[in-house]
XYZ file of C-alpha atoms in Angstrom:
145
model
C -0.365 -35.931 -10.722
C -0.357 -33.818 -7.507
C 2.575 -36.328 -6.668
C 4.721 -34.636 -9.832
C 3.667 -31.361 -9.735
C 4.752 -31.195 -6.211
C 8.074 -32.797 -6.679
C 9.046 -30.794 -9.455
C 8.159 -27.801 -7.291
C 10.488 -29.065 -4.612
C 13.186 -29.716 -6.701
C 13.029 -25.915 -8.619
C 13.166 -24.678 -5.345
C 16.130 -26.963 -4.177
C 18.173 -25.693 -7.508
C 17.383 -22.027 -7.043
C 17.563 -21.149 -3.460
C 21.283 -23.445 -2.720
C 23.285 -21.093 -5.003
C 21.954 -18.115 -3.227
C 22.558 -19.770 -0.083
C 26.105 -20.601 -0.930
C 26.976 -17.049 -2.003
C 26.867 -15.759 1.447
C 28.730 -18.976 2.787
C 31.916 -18.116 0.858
C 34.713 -16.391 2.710
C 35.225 -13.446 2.278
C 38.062 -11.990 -0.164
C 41.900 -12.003 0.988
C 41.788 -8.255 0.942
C 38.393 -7.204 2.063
C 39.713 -6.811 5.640
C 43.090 -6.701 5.457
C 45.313 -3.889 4.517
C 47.792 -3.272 2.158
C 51.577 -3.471 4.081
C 52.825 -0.259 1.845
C 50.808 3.107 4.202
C 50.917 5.105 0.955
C 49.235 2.305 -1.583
C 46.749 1.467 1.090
C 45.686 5.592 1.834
C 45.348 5.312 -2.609
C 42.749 2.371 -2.030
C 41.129 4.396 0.425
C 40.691 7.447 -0.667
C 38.989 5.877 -4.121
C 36.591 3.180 -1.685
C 35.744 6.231 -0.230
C 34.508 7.561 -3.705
C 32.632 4.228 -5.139
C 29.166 3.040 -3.709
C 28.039 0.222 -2.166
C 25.441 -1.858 -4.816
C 23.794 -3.550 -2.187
C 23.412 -0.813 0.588
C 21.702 2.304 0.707
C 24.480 5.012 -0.004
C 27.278 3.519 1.617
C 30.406 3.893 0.176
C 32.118 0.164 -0.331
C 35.091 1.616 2.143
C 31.953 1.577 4.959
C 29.858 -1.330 3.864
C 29.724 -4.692 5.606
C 28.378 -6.239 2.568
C 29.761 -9.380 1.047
C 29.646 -7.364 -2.555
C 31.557 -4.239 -0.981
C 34.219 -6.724 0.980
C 34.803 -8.319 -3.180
C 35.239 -4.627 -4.439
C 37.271 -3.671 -1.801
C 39.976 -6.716 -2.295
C 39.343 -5.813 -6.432
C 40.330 -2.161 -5.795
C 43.278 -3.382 -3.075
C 44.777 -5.604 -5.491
C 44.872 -3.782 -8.436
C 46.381 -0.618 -7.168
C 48.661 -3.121 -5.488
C 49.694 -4.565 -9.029
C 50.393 -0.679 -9.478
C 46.953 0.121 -11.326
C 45.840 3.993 -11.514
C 42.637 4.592 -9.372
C 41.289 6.489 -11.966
C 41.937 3.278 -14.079
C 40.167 0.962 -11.543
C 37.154 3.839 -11.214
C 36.762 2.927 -15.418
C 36.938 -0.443 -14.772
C 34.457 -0.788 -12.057
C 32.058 2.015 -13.871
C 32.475 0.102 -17.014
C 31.480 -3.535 -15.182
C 28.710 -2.161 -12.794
C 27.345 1.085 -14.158
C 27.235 4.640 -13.356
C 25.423 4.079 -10.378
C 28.700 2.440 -8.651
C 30.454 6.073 -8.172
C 29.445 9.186 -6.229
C 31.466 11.309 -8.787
C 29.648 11.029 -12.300
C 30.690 11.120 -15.391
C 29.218 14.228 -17.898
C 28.018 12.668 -20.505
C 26.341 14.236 -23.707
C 23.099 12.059 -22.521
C 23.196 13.521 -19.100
C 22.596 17.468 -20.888
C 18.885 17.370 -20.257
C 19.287 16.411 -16.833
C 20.745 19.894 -16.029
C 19.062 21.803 -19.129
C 15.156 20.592 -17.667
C 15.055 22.896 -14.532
C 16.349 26.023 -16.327
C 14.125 25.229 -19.642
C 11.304 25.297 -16.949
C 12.851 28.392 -15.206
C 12.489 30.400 -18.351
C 9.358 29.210 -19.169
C 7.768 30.385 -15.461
C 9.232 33.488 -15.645
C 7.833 33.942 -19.204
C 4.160 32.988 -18.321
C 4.370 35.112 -15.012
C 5.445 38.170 -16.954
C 2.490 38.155 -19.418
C 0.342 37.170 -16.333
C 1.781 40.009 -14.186
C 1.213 42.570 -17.350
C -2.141 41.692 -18.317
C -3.287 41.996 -14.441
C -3.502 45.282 -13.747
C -5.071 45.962 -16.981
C -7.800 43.992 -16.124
C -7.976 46.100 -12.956
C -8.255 49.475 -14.399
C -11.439 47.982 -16.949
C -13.945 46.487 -14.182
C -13.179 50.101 -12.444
């Protein structure tokens, strides 16, 4: 029994650590590293890796990540503004695939309202408490006197 038990664990182990092995082993993507020949397509590609974050690193932007994930995003956004692709296009794409997360410029979206309505909702409500607190002090004051 011990026998099974500990071959089956061997062999779930085998299955799931190889493919995570083998994702690192790959090369890396044609255009990771490389370039685009045309100065003005390649300064496009740069200027919007510059603008999309790493998923793997801790606020790196994919233009300055070393990452295996960043290098793939990299030859994605190289390629298709190669093909002639709007960056503004690709920025959809890639926010559409990997989330909101992905880009240092967010979207406003009608969910995002509270996000910026919260701190001046609390604002008013300080201000409201510390005026009725600031009246009723002094009043207090002038009894116990």
């Amino acid at each position: 029994m011990k026998r099974l038990i500990l071959a089956i664990w061997a062999t779930l182990s085998v299955l799931l650590v190889v493919p995570a092995l083998a994702q690192d082993q790959l090369p890396p993507a044609p255009l990771a590293y490389r370039q685009l020949d045309d100065p003005v397509l390649e300064a496009k590609a740069q200027r919007l890796m510059e603008t999309l974050r790493c998923l793997k690193c801790q606020s790196q932007s994919i233009a300055d990540s070393d990452a295996p994930m960043a290098g793939d995003m990299r030859h994605q956004v190289r390629s298709r503004i190669a093909a002639g692709e709007d960056p503004e296009a690709i920025r959809a794409w890639l926010i559409e695939r990997y989330g909101d997360y992905v880009s240092y410029a967010p979207q406003n979206k009608p969910i995002m309202w509270p996000l910026f309505a919260a701190p001046l909702v609390i604002l008013l409500l300080a201000a409201i408490l510390l005026r009725g607190r600031f009246r009723r002090g002094p009043a207090k004051a002038e009894r116990a006197e």
